[in-house]
Coordinates of C-alpha atoms and ligand atoms in Angstrom, one line a residue:
X1 CA 40.8 3.6 -20.8
X2 CA 38.4 3.0 -23.7
X3 CA 35.5 0.6 -23.4
X4 CA 32.7 -0.5 -25.7
X5 CA 29.2 -0.9 -24.2
X6 CA 27.1 -3.0 -26.5
X7 CA 24.0 -5.2 -26.0
X8 CA 21.1 -7.1 -27.6
X9 CA 22.9 -8.4 -30.7
X10 CA 20.2 -11.2 -30.8
X11 CA 22.4 -13.5 -32.9
X12 CA 20.7 -16.4 -34.5
X13 CA 17.4 -14.5 -34.7
X14 CA 14.8 -15.9 -37.1
X15 CA 11.7 -14.0 -38.1
X16 CA 9.0 -15.7 -40.0
X17 CA 8.2 -12.7 -42.2
X18 CA 11.8 -12.1 -43.3
X19 CA 12.8 -15.7 -44.2
X20 CA 14.7 -15.3 -47.5
X21 CA 17.7 -17.6 -47.8
X22 CA 20.9 -17.0 -49.7
X23 CA 20.8 -19.5 -52.7
X24 CA 24.6 -20.0 -52.5
X25 CA 25.0 -20.7 -48.8
X26 CA 21.5 -21.8 -47.9
X27 CA 21.7 -19.5 -44.9
X28 CA 18.9 -17.1 -43.8
X29 CA 19.9 -13.6 -45.0
X30 CA 18.2 -11.8 -42.2
X31 CA 20.0 -14.0 -39.6
X32 CA 23.3 -13.1 -41.3
X33 CA 22.4 -9.4 -41.1
X34 CA 22.5 -9.6 -37.3
X35 CA 25.9 -11.4 -37.4
X36 CA 27.3 -8.7 -39.7
X37 CA 26.3 -6.0 -37.3
X38 CA 27.9 -7.9 -34.4
X39 CA 31.1 -8.4 -36.4
X40 CA 31.2 -4.7 -37.2
X41 CA 31.4 -3.9 -33.5
X42 CA 34.1 -6.6 -32.9
X43 CA 36.2 -5.2 -35.8
X44 CA 35.8 -1.7 -34.4
X45 CA 37.1 -3.0 -31.1
X46 CA 40.2 -4.5 -32.7
X47 CA 40.9 -1.5 -35.0
X48 CA 40.5 1.1 -32.3
X49 CA 42.5 -0.9 -29.7
X50 CA 39.8 -0.5 -27.0
X51 CA 40.6 -2.1 -23.7
X52 CA 37.4 -4.1 -23.3
X53 CA 34.0 -4.8 -24.7
X54 CA 31.1 -5.0 -22.2
X55 CA 28.2 -7.1 -23.6
X56 CA 25.1 -6.3 -21.6
X57 CA 23.0 -9.4 -22.4
X58 CA 21.1 -11.1 -25.3
X59 CA 24.1 -11.7 -27.5
X60 CA 22.1 -14.7 -28.7
X61 CA 18.5 -14.5 -29.6
X62 CA 17.8 -18.0 -28.3
X63 CA 18.9 -20.6 -25.9
X64 CA 19.8 -23.0 -28.7
X65 CA 21.5 -20.9 -31.5
X66 CA 22.4 -22.8 -34.6
X67 CA 26.0 -24.0 -35.0
X68 CA 26.9 -21.4 -37.7
X69 CA 26.1 -18.6 -35.2
X70 CA 28.0 -20.3 -32.3
X71 CA 31.0 -20.7 -34.6
X72 CA 30.9 -17.1 -35.9
X73 CA 30.8 -15.8 -32.3
X74 CA 33.6 -18.1 -31.1
X75 CA 35.8 -17.2 -34.1
X76 CA 35.3 -13.4 -33.6
X77 CA 35.9 -13.5 -29.8
X78 CA 39.1 -15.5 -30.4
X79 CA 40.3 -12.8 -32.7
X80 CA 39.2 -10.0 -30.4
X81 CA 40.8 -11.4 -27.3
X82 CA 44.0 -12.4 -29.2
X83 CA 44.4 -8.7 -30.1
X84 CA 44.4 -7.9 -26.4
X85 CA 40.8 -6.8 -25.9
X86 CA 39.0 -8.2 -22.9
X87 CA 35.4 -9.2 -23.2
X88 CA 32.8 -9.2 -20.4
X89 CA 29.5 -10.9 -21.0
X90 CA 26.3 -11.0 -18.9
X91 CA 23.3 -13.1 -19.6
X92 CA 20.0 -11.6 -21.0
X93 CA 16.5 -13.0 -20.9
X94 CA 17.0 -14.5 -24.4
X95 CA 20.3 -16.3 -23.7
X96 CA 19.8 -17.4 -20.1
X97 CA 18.5 -20.9 -19.3
X98 CA 15.2 -21.1 -17.5
X99 CA 16.0 -24.3 -15.6
X100 CA 18.7 -24.0 -12.9
X101 CA 20.3 -27.3 -14.0
X102 CA 20.4 -26.3 -17.7
X103 CA 23.2 -24.4 -19.5
X104 CA 23.1 -21.1 -21.4
X105 CA 24.9 -20.7 -24.8
X106 CA 27.1 -17.9 -23.3
X107 CA 28.7 -20.5 -21.0
X108 CA 30.4 -21.9 -24.1
X109 CA 32.3 -18.7 -24.4
X110 CA 33.9 -18.7 -20.9
X111 CA 36.6 -21.1 -22.0
X112 CA 38.2 -18.4 -24.2
X113 CA 41.1 -16.7 -22.5
X114 CA 40.2 -13.0 -22.0
X115 CA 36.4 -13.6 -22.0
X116 CA 34.5 -13.3 -18.7
X117 CA 31.0 -14.7 -18.5
X118 CA 28.4 -14.0 -15.8
X119 CA 25.1 -15.9 -15.9
X120 CA 24.1 -15.3 -12.3
X121 CA 24.4 -12.3 -9.9
X122 CA 27.6 -11.9 -7.9
X123 CA 28.7 -9.1 -5.7
X124 CA 32.4 -9.9 -6.4
X125 CA 33.8 -7.3 -8.8
X126 CA 35.9 -8.1 -11.8
X127 CA 38.9 -5.7 -12.2
X128 CA 39.8 -4.8 -15.7
X129 CA 43.2 -3.1 -16.3
X130 CA 44.2 -0.8 -19.1
X131 CA 46.2 -2.5 -21.9
X132 CA 49.1 -0.1 -21.9
X133 CA 48.7 2.0 -18.8
X134 CA 48.1 2.2 -15.0
X135 CA 44.3 2.6 -15.1
X136 CA 41.8 0.1 -13.9
X137 CA 38.0 -0.2 -13.5
X138 CA 35.8 -2.5 -11.4
X139 CA 33.0 -4.3 -13.2
X140 CA 29.9 -5.4 -11.3
X141 CA 27.9 -7.8 -13.4
X142 CA 24.2 -8.0 -12.8
X143 CA 22.8 -10.4 -15.4
X144 CA 19.2 -11.2 -16.1
X145 CA 17.7 -14.1 -14.0
X146 CA 14.3 -15.5 -14.8
X147 CA 11.8 -14.4 -12.1
X148 CA 11.4 -18.0 -10.8
X149 CA 15.1 -18.1 -10.0
X150 CA 15.1 -14.8 -8.3
X151 CA 12.5 -16.3 -6.0
X152 CA 15.2 -18.7 -4.7
X153 CA 17.4 -15.7 -3.8
X154 CA 14.4 -14.2 -2.0
X155 CA 14.0 -17.2 0.3
X156 CA 15.0 -16.5 3.9
X157 CA 14.5 -19.0 6.6
X158 CA 11.0 -17.9 7.5
X159 CA 10.1 -17.5 3.8
X160 CA 11.2 -21.0 3.1
X161 CA 8.3 -22.3 5.2
X162 CA 5.9 -20.7 2.7
X163 CA 5.4 -23.0 -0.3
X164 CA 5.7 -20.9 -3.5
X165 CA 2.2 -22.0 -4.6
X166 CA 0.6 -20.5 -1.5
X167 CA 1.8 -17.0 -2.5
X168 CA -0.4 -14.6 -4.4
X169 CA 1.0 -13.1 -7.6
X170 CA 1.8 -9.8 -5.9
X171 CA 3.3 -11.4 -2.8
X172 CA 5.6 -13.4 -5.2
X173 CA 6.4 -10.3 -7.1
X174 CA 7.2 -8.4 -4.0
X175 CA 9.7 -11.1 -2.9
X176 CA 11.4 -11.1 -6.3
X177 CA 11.7 -7.3 -6.3
X178 CA 13.0 -7.4 -2.8
X179 CA 15.6 -9.9 -3.7
X180 CA 16.7 -7.8 -6.7
X181 CA 16.8 -4.7 -4.6
X182 CA 18.8 -6.3 -1.9
X183 CA 21.3 -7.8 -4.3
X184 CA 21.8 -4.4 -6.0
X185 CA 22.2 -2.7 -2.6
X186 CA 24.8 -5.2 -1.5
X187 CA 26.7 -4.7 -4.8
X188 CA 26.7 -1.0 -4.3
X189 CA 28.0 -1.4 -0.7
X190 CA 30.9 -3.5 -2.0
X191 CA 31.7 -0.8 -4.6
X192 CA 31.6 1.9 -1.9
X193 CA 33.8 -0.1 0.4
X194 CA 36.5 -0.3 -2.3
X195 CA 36.9 3.5 -2.0
X196 CA 37.1 5.9 -4.9
X197 CA 37.8 3.3 -7.6
X198 CA 36.0 3.7 -10.9
X199 CA 33.2 1.2 -11.1
X200 CA 30.7 0.0 -13.7
X201 CA 27.4 -1.8 -13.1
X202 CA 26.4 -4.0 -16.0
X203 CA 22.8 -5.1 -16.1
X204 CA 20.1 -6.5 -18.4
X205 CA 16.8 -5.1 -17.1
X206 CA 14.3 -2.5 -18.0
X207 CA 14.4 0.6 -15.8
X208 CA 11.4 2.6 -14.8
X209 CA 10.9 5.4 -17.3
X210 CA 12.8 3.8 -20.1
X211 CA 11.6 4.5 -23.6
X212 CA 10.7 1.1 -25.1
X213 CA 10.2 2.7 -28.5
X214 CA 7.3 1.1 -30.4
X215 CA 8.1 -2.3 -28.9
X216 CA 5.3 -3.9 -27.0
X217 CA 6.7 -7.3 -26.1
X218 CA 8.3 -6.0 -22.9
X219 CA 5.1 -5.1 -21.2
X220 CA 5.0 -7.9 -18.6
X221 CA 8.6 -7.5 -17.6
X222 CA 10.4 -7.0 -14.3
X223 CA 11.0 -3.3 -14.0
X224 CA 13.9 -1.9 -11.9
X225 CA 12.7 1.1 -10.0
X226 CA 15.1 4.0 -10.2
X227 CA 15.5 4.1 -6.4
X228 CA 16.6 0.4 -6.5
X229 CA 19.9 1.4 -8.2
X230 CA 22.6 2.6 -5.8
X231 CA 23.8 4.8 -8.7
X232 CA 26.0 7.0 -6.5
X233 CA 28.2 4.0 -5.9
X234 CA 28.9 3.5 -9.6
X235 CA 30.7 5.7 -12.1
X236 CA 28.7 4.3 -15.1
X237 CA 25.6 2.1 -15.3
X238 CA 25.6 0.0 -18.6
X239 CA 22.3 -1.5 -19.5
X240 CA 20.9 -3.9 -22.0
X241 CA 17.4 -5.2 -22.8
X242 CA 15.7 -2.1 -24.1
X243 CA 16.4 -1.9 -27.9
X244 CA 16.4 1.9 -28.2
X245 CA 19.6 3.8 -27.5
X246 CA 19.0 6.2 -24.5
X247 CA 20.2 7.6 -21.3
X248 CA 18.0 7.6 -18.2
X249 CA 18.3 10.2 -15.5
X250 CA 18.5 8.6 -12.1
X251 CA 17.7 10.5 -8.9
X252 CA 20.5 12.8 -7.8
X253 CA 22.8 15.2 -9.6
X254 CA 25.0 12.9 -11.8
X255 CA 22.9 9.7 -11.8
X256 CA 22.7 8.3 -15.3
X257 CA 22.0 4.9 -16.8
X258 CA 22.8 4.1 -20.4
X259 CA 21.1 1.7 -22.8
X260 CA 23.2 1.1 -25.9
X261 CA 20.2 -0.4 -27.7
X262 CA 20.3 -3.4 -30.1
X263 CA 22.8 -3.7 -33.0
X264 CA 20.1 -4.6 -35.6
X265 CA 16.3 -4.1 -35.7
X266 CA 14.6 -7.2 -34.3
X267 CA 11.2 -6.1 -35.7
X268 CA 9.7 -3.5 -37.9
X269 CA 8.6 -1.6 -34.7
X270 CA 12.3 -0.4 -34.5
X271 CA 12.3 0.9 -38.1
X272 CA 13.2 4.5 -37.2
X273 CA 15.8 3.7 -34.5
X274 CA 19.4 4.2 -35.2
X275 CA 21.4 1.2 -34.1
X276 CA 24.9 1.0 -32.6
X277 CA 26.9 0.9 -29.5
X278 CA 28.5 3.3 -26.9
X279 CA 32.2 4.1 -26.8
X280 CA 33.0 4.9 -23.2
X281 CA 36.1 6.9 -22.3
X282 CA 37.0 6.5 -18.6
X283 CA 39.7 9.2 -18.5
X284 CA 38.9 12.1 -16.2
X285 CA 37.8 12.1 -12.6
X286 CA 34.3 11.1 -12.0
X287 CA 32.2 11.3 -15.2
X288 CA 32.9 9.1 -18.2
X289 CA 32.7 10.5 -21.7
X290 CA 30.4 8.7 -24.0
X291 CA 29.9 8.6 -27.7
X292 CA 27.2 6.7 -29.7
X293 CA 28.7 5.0 -32.7
X294 CA 26.2 3.8 -35.3
X295 CA 26.4 0.4 -37.0
X296 CA 25.4 -0.2 -40.6
X297 CA 22.1 -2.1 -40.8
X298 CA 19.5 -3.1 -43.3
X299 CA 17.2 -0.2 -44.2
X300 CA 13.6 -0.4 -42.9
X301 CA 11.4 2.0 -44.6
X302 CA 7.9 3.1 -43.8
X303 CA 6.1 4.3 -46.9
X304 CA 2.9 6.2 -46.0
X305 CA 0.4 6.7 -48.7
X306 CA -2.7 8.8 -48.3
X307 CA -5.6 7.7 -50.4
X308 CA -8.8 9.5 -51.1
X309 CA -11.9 7.5 -50.4
X310 CA -13.3 5.3 -53.2
X311 CA -16.7 4.9 -51.8
X312 CA -19.4 6.0 -54.3
X313 CA -16.6 7.4 -56.5
X314 CA -17.5 9.1 -59.8
X315 CA -15.5 8.8 -63.0
X316 CA -13.8 12.1 -62.3
X317 CA -12.4 11.0 -59.0
X318 CA -8.9 9.7 -58.8
X319 CA -8.3 6.0 -58.4
X320 CA -6.6 5.5 -55.0
X321 CA -4.8 2.4 -56.3
X322 CA -3.1 4.6 -58.8
X323 CA -2.1 6.9 -55.9
X324 CA -0.4 3.9 -54.3
X325 CA 1.4 2.7 -57.4
X326 CA 2.6 6.3 -58.1
X327 CA 4.0 6.6 -54.6
X328 CA 5.8 3.3 -54.9
X329 CA 7.2 4.3 -58.3
X330 CA 8.7 7.4 -56.7
X331 CA 10.4 5.3 -54.1
X332 CA 11.8 3.1 -56.8
X333 CA 13.0 5.9 -59.0
X334 CA 15.0 7.2 -56.0
X335 CA 16.5 3.7 -55.5
X336 CA 15.1 3.6 -51.9
X337 CA 13.6 0.2 -52.4
X338 CA 17.0 -1.6 -53.0
X339 CA 17.5 -4.4 -50.5
X340 CA 15.2 -2.6 -48.0
X341 CA 12.5 -3.9 -45.8
X342 CA 9.5 -1.9 -46.8
X343 CA 6.2 -1.4 -45.0
X344 CA 3.5 0.4 -47.0
X345 CA 1.0 2.1 -44.7
X346 CA -2.1 3.2 -46.5
X347 CA -3.8 6.0 -44.6
X348 CA -7.5 6.7 -45.1
X349 CA -7.9 3.3 -46.8
X350 CA -11.3 1.8 -47.6
X351 CA -12.2 -1.9 -47.6
X352 CA -12.7 -1.4 -51.3
X353 CA -9.1 -0.3 -51.9
X354 CA -7.9 -3.2 -49.8
X355 CA -9.8 -5.6 -52.1
X356 CA -8.4 -3.8 -55.1
X357 CA -4.8 -4.2 -53.8
X358 CA -5.4 -7.9 -53.2
X359 CA -6.4 -8.2 -56.8
X360 CA -3.3 -6.3 -58.0
X361 CA -0.6 -8.0 -56.0
X362 CA 1.5 -8.7 -59.0
X363 CA 1.6 -5.0 -60.0
X364 CA 3.0 -4.2 -56.5
X365 CA 5.3 -7.2 -56.5
X366 CA 6.7 -6.0 -59.9
X367 CA 7.3 -2.5 -58.6
X368 CA 9.0 -3.6 -55.4
X369 CA 11.0 -6.5 -56.8
X370 CA 14.4 -5.0 -55.8
X371 CA 13.4 -4.8 -52.1
X372 CA 14.4 -7.4 -49.6
X373 CA 10.8 -7.7 -48.3
X374 CA 7.6 -5.7 -48.5
X375 CA 4.3 -5.8 -46.8
X376 CA 1.2 -3.6 -46.6
X377 CA -0.8 -2.3 -43.7
X378 CA -4.0 -0.4 -43.7
X379 CA -5.1 2.5 -41.5
X380 CA -8.7 1.9 -42.3
X381 CA -11.3 4.7 -42.3
X382 CA -13.4 4.5 -39.2
X383 CA -16.5 3.3 -40.9
X384 CA -14.5 0.4 -42.5
X385 CA -13.0 -0.9 -39.3
X386 CA -16.3 -2.2 -37.8
X387 CA -18.5 -2.9 -40.8
X388 CA -21.0 -4.8 -38.6
X389 CA -21.7 -1.5 -36.8
X390 CA -23.3 -0.1 -39.9
X391 CA -24.8 -3.3 -41.3
X392 CA -27.3 -1.6 -43.6
X393 CA -24.7 0.5 -45.3
X394 CA -21.6 -1.7 -45.6
X395 CA -23.0 -5.2 -45.6
X396 CA -24.8 -5.1 -48.8
X397 CA -27.1 -7.8 -50.2
X398 CA -25.1 -10.8 -51.5
X399 CA -25.8 -9.9 -55.1
X400 CA -24.7 -6.3 -54.5
X401 CA -21.5 -7.5 -52.7
X402 CA -20.8 -9.7 -55.7
X403 CA -21.3 -6.9 -58.1
X404 CA -19.1 -4.5 -56.1
X405 CA -16.3 -7.2 -56.0
X406 CA -16.4 -8.0 -59.7
X407 CA -16.5 -4.3 -60.7
X408 CA -13.3 -3.7 -58.7
X409 CA -11.5 -6.5 -60.6
X410 CA -8.8 -5.1 -62.9
X411 CA -7.9 -7.6 -65.5
X412 CA -11.3 -8.5 -66.7
X413 CA -13.2 -6.9 -69.6
X414 CA -16.5 -5.2 -69.2
X415 CA -18.5 -7.9 -71.0
X416 CA -16.8 -10.7 -69.0
X417 CA -17.7 -8.8 -65.8
X418 CA -21.4 -8.6 -66.8
X419 CA -21.4 -12.3 -67.5
X420 CA -19.8 -13.2 -64.1
X421 CA -22.3 -11.0 -62.3
X422 CA -25.2 -12.5 -64.2
X423 CA -24.1 -16.1 -63.6
X424 CA -23.1 -15.3 -60.0
X425 CA -26.5 -13.7 -59.3
X426 CA -28.3 -16.8 -60.6
X427 CA -26.3 -19.0 -58.3
X428 CA -27.0 -16.7 -55.4
X429 CA -30.7 -16.8 -56.2
X430 CA -30.8 -20.6 -56.2
X431 CA -29.0 -20.7 -52.8
X432 CA -31.3 -18.1 -51.3
X433 CA -34.4 -19.9 -52.7
X434 CA -33.3 -23.1 -51.1
X435 CA -32.6 -21.5 -47.7
X436 CA -35.8 -19.6 -47.9
X437 CA -34.2 -16.2 -47.7
X438 CA -35.2 -13.2 -49.7
X439 CA -32.7 -11.9 -52.2
Ligands
LIG1 MN1 16.5 -8.7 -23.5

């Protein structure tokens, strides 16, 4: 039997920094990138005649995706299921409603024949059978639930007497983790009671020890401790939530949990991560064979430029702005800028270079005009990070600051510069005279 394990397609995502729209359709290009990656996986499923696609949470980036995204997902799931491929969907933190009475966008998909949606935990397995063969596998869905809703599962008769507000943060946390742990154990017990059937646990949670990549937004999350997963009761543990593809060793000989990772990069933090899904082959006795299949995505490129300091530079010293422009020119000549998201990271930068770049935005813009988006980040020299620490050195007198600023300007002639400095200094003198300060 062949299965696809995929997660975190984050359809409908909208990021402020990459907000270009397609002039023909009016649609946001970056949002469409995510749809394209998702459709690539769906087309693969149809082409390779897999038996099922397991979607481990966060298909949608938000609880209220736009209609275009809903339609794209509905259309593609219709196509996939009509070709005989089953689809199992669990909720993630992005596409699960916070309020118990509200609805999640994945619930719209459960009306498609061949699609199974789980937006709350259940110990009841779903049996999937091979399209053209005798094999079958039990699926145990363990979707994401907001912490507040886990609290309801935690309530026992004695706990009910304690109002939620009377609990401390750690008491509340303990109850939630206890509820998750208990539900996972019950699920494992059911799997074991069904004998030696092949079984898959699908979940959308971070696991202790998972590599979050450079992503920092998962810091305050519920973390499943490794010993909470009754891994020996499952043949395969399919996880979503963490965006970097990885396998996690669980205690014991064969214990292993897999994160397929996201299908596109949700932020620049993921720039160096390969994106894709896992093709799972259930043939064989106990262990499943897995293969990571990558999905085409938009290139994110980090361009690191090392600049020599400009402070007190003499005429013989190289101009760091020229270093930067030269590095970008090389990227361009290799065609690496085309349609890419580029971040320039200037190492060893000075506040002075930063000011110079700001004054030469159009030169950079012109060089990188074939890119999809570019921005610039500075790894400032230590003394330039906290100028107030060295007030005497870095914070010059107003007239000196003005002179330094004007001298660094590019498109102004020397005589003009002298005139600006002269006039500016006069203005500063007047101001300082009035406020009673010494120039
Ligand atoms: Mn998630």
